[in-house]
GROMACS .gro file of C-alpha atoms in nm:
model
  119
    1UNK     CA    1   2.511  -4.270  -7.172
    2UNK     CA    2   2.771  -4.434  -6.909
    3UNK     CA    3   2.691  -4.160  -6.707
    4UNK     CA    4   2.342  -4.328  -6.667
    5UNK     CA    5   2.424  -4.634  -6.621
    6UNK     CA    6   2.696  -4.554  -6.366
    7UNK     CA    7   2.390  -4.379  -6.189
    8UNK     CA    8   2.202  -4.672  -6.232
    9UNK     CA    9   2.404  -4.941  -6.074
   10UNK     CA   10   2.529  -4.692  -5.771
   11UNK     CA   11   2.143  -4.635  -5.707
   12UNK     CA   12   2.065  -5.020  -5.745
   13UNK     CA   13   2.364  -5.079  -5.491
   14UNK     CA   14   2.358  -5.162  -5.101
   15UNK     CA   15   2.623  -4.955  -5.024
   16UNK     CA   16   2.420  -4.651  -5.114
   17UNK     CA   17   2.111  -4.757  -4.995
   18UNK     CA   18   2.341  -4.780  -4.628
   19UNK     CA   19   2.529  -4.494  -4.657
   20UNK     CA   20   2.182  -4.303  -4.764
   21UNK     CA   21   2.016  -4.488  -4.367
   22UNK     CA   22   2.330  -4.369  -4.190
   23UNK     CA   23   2.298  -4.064  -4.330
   24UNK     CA   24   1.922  -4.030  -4.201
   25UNK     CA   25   2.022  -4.222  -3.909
   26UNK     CA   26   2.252  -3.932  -3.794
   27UNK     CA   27   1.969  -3.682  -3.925
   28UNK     CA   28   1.701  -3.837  -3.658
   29UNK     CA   29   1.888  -3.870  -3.384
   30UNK     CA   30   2.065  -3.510  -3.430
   31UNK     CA   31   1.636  -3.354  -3.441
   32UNK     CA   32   1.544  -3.600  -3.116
   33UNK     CA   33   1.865  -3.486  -2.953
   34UNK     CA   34   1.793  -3.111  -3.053
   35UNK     CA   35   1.403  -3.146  -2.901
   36UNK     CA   36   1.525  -3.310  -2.619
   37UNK     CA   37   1.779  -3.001  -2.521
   38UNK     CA   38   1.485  -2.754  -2.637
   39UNK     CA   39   1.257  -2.981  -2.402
   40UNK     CA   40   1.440  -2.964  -2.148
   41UNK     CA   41   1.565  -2.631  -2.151
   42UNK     CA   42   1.187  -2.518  -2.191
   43UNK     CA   43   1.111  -2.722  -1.854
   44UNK     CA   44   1.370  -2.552  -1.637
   45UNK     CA   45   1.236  -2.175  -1.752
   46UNK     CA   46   0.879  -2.342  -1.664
   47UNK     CA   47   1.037  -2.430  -1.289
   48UNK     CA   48   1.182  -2.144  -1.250
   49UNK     CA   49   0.932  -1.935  -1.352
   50UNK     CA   50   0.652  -2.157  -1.115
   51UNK     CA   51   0.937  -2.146  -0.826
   52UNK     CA   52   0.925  -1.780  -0.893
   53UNK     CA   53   0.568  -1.754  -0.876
   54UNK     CA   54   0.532  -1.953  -0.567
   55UNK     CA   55   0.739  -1.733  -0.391
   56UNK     CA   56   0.557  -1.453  -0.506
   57UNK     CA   57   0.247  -1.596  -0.358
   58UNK     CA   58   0.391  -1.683  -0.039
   59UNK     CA   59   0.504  -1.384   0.010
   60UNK     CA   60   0.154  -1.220  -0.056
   61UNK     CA   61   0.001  -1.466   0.153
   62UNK     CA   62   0.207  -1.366   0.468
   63UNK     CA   63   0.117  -0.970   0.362
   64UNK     CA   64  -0.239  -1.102   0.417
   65UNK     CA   65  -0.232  -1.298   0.712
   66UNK     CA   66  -0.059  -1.021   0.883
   67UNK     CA   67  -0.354  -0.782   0.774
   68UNK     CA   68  -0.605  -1.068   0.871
   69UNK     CA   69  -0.426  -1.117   1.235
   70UNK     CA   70  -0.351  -0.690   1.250
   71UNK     CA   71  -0.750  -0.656   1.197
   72UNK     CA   72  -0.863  -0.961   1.402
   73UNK     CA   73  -0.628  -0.776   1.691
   74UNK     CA   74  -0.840  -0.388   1.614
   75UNK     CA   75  -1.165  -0.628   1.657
   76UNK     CA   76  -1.079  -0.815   1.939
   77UNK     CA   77  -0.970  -0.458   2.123
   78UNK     CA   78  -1.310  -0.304   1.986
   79UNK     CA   79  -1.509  -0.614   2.113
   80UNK     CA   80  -1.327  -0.562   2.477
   81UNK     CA   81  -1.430  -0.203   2.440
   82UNK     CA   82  -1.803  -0.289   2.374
   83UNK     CA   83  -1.800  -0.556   2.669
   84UNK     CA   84  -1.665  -0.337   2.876
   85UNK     CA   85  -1.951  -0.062   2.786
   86UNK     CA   86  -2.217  -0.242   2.823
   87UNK     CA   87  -2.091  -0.361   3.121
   88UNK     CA   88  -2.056  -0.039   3.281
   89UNK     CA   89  -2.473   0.042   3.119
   90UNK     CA   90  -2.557  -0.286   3.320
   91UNK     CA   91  -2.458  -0.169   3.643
   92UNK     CA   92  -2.571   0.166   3.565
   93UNK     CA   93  -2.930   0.035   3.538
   94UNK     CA   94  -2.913  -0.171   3.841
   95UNK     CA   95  -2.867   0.081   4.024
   96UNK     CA   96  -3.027   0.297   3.837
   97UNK     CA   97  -3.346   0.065   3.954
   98UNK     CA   98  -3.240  -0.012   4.282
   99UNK     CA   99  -3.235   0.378   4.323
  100UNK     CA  100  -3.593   0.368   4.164
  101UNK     CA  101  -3.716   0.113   4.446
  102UNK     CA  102  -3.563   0.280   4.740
  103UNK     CA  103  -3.741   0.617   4.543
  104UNK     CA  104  -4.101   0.438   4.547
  105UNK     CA  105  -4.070   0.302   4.846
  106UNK     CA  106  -4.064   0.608   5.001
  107UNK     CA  107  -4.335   0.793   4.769
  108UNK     CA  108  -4.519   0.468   4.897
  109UNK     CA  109  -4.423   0.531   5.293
  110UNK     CA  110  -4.511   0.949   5.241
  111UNK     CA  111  -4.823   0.868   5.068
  112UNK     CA  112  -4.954   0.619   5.353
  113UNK     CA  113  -4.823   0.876   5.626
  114UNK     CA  114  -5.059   1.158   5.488
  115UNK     CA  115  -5.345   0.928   5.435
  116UNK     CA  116  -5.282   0.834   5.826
  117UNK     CA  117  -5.265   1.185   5.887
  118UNK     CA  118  -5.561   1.341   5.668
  119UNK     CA  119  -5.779   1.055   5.821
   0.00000   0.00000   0.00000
């Protein structure tokens, strides 16, 4: 039985009730310490993987701005084309109707000069 009561007074004693805290102490801090290295190290693969993907999208946003400005261009040239079309119909019909003018005015001129002359 003096094992017992050897076992008794070292669990009723300070010094094992301190060494026990530093012992959890140094257990704590060595968890915090290991979350705060997994933390961290978890947080730079996040930035590097965002960095990454910003990049990514850059890139793909410069692809499509160069297809936006590369089609705005093909319109802009088919726009020019169209003006220039309907440009050339315009003048067509204006002289297309002065030529119809100078036309009846002389259907007009014939038909009065063999009315004058059938009279």
């Amino acid at each position: 039985m003096p094992d017992v009561k050897v076992a008794q007074q070292i669990a009723e004693s300070q010094a094992a009730f301190g060494i026990l805290f530093v012992i959890l102490f140094l257990a704590v801090s060595a968890a915090v310490v290991y979350g705060y290295r997994d933390l961290k190290r978890e947080n730079e693969e996040n930035e590097a993987k965002l960095l990454s993907f910003y990049d990514e999208q850059k890139k793909e946003s410069q692809a499509r701005e160069q297809k936006l400005m590369d089609h705005l261009e093909k319109t802009n040239e088919s726009h020019e084309r169209t003006s220039q079309a309907l440009e050339k119909i315009n003048y067509s019909l204006t002289a297309l109707e002065v030529n119809m003018k100078q036309r009846f005015h002389e259907v007009e001129t014939e038909i009065r000069y063999l009315k004058r002359s059938g009279e």
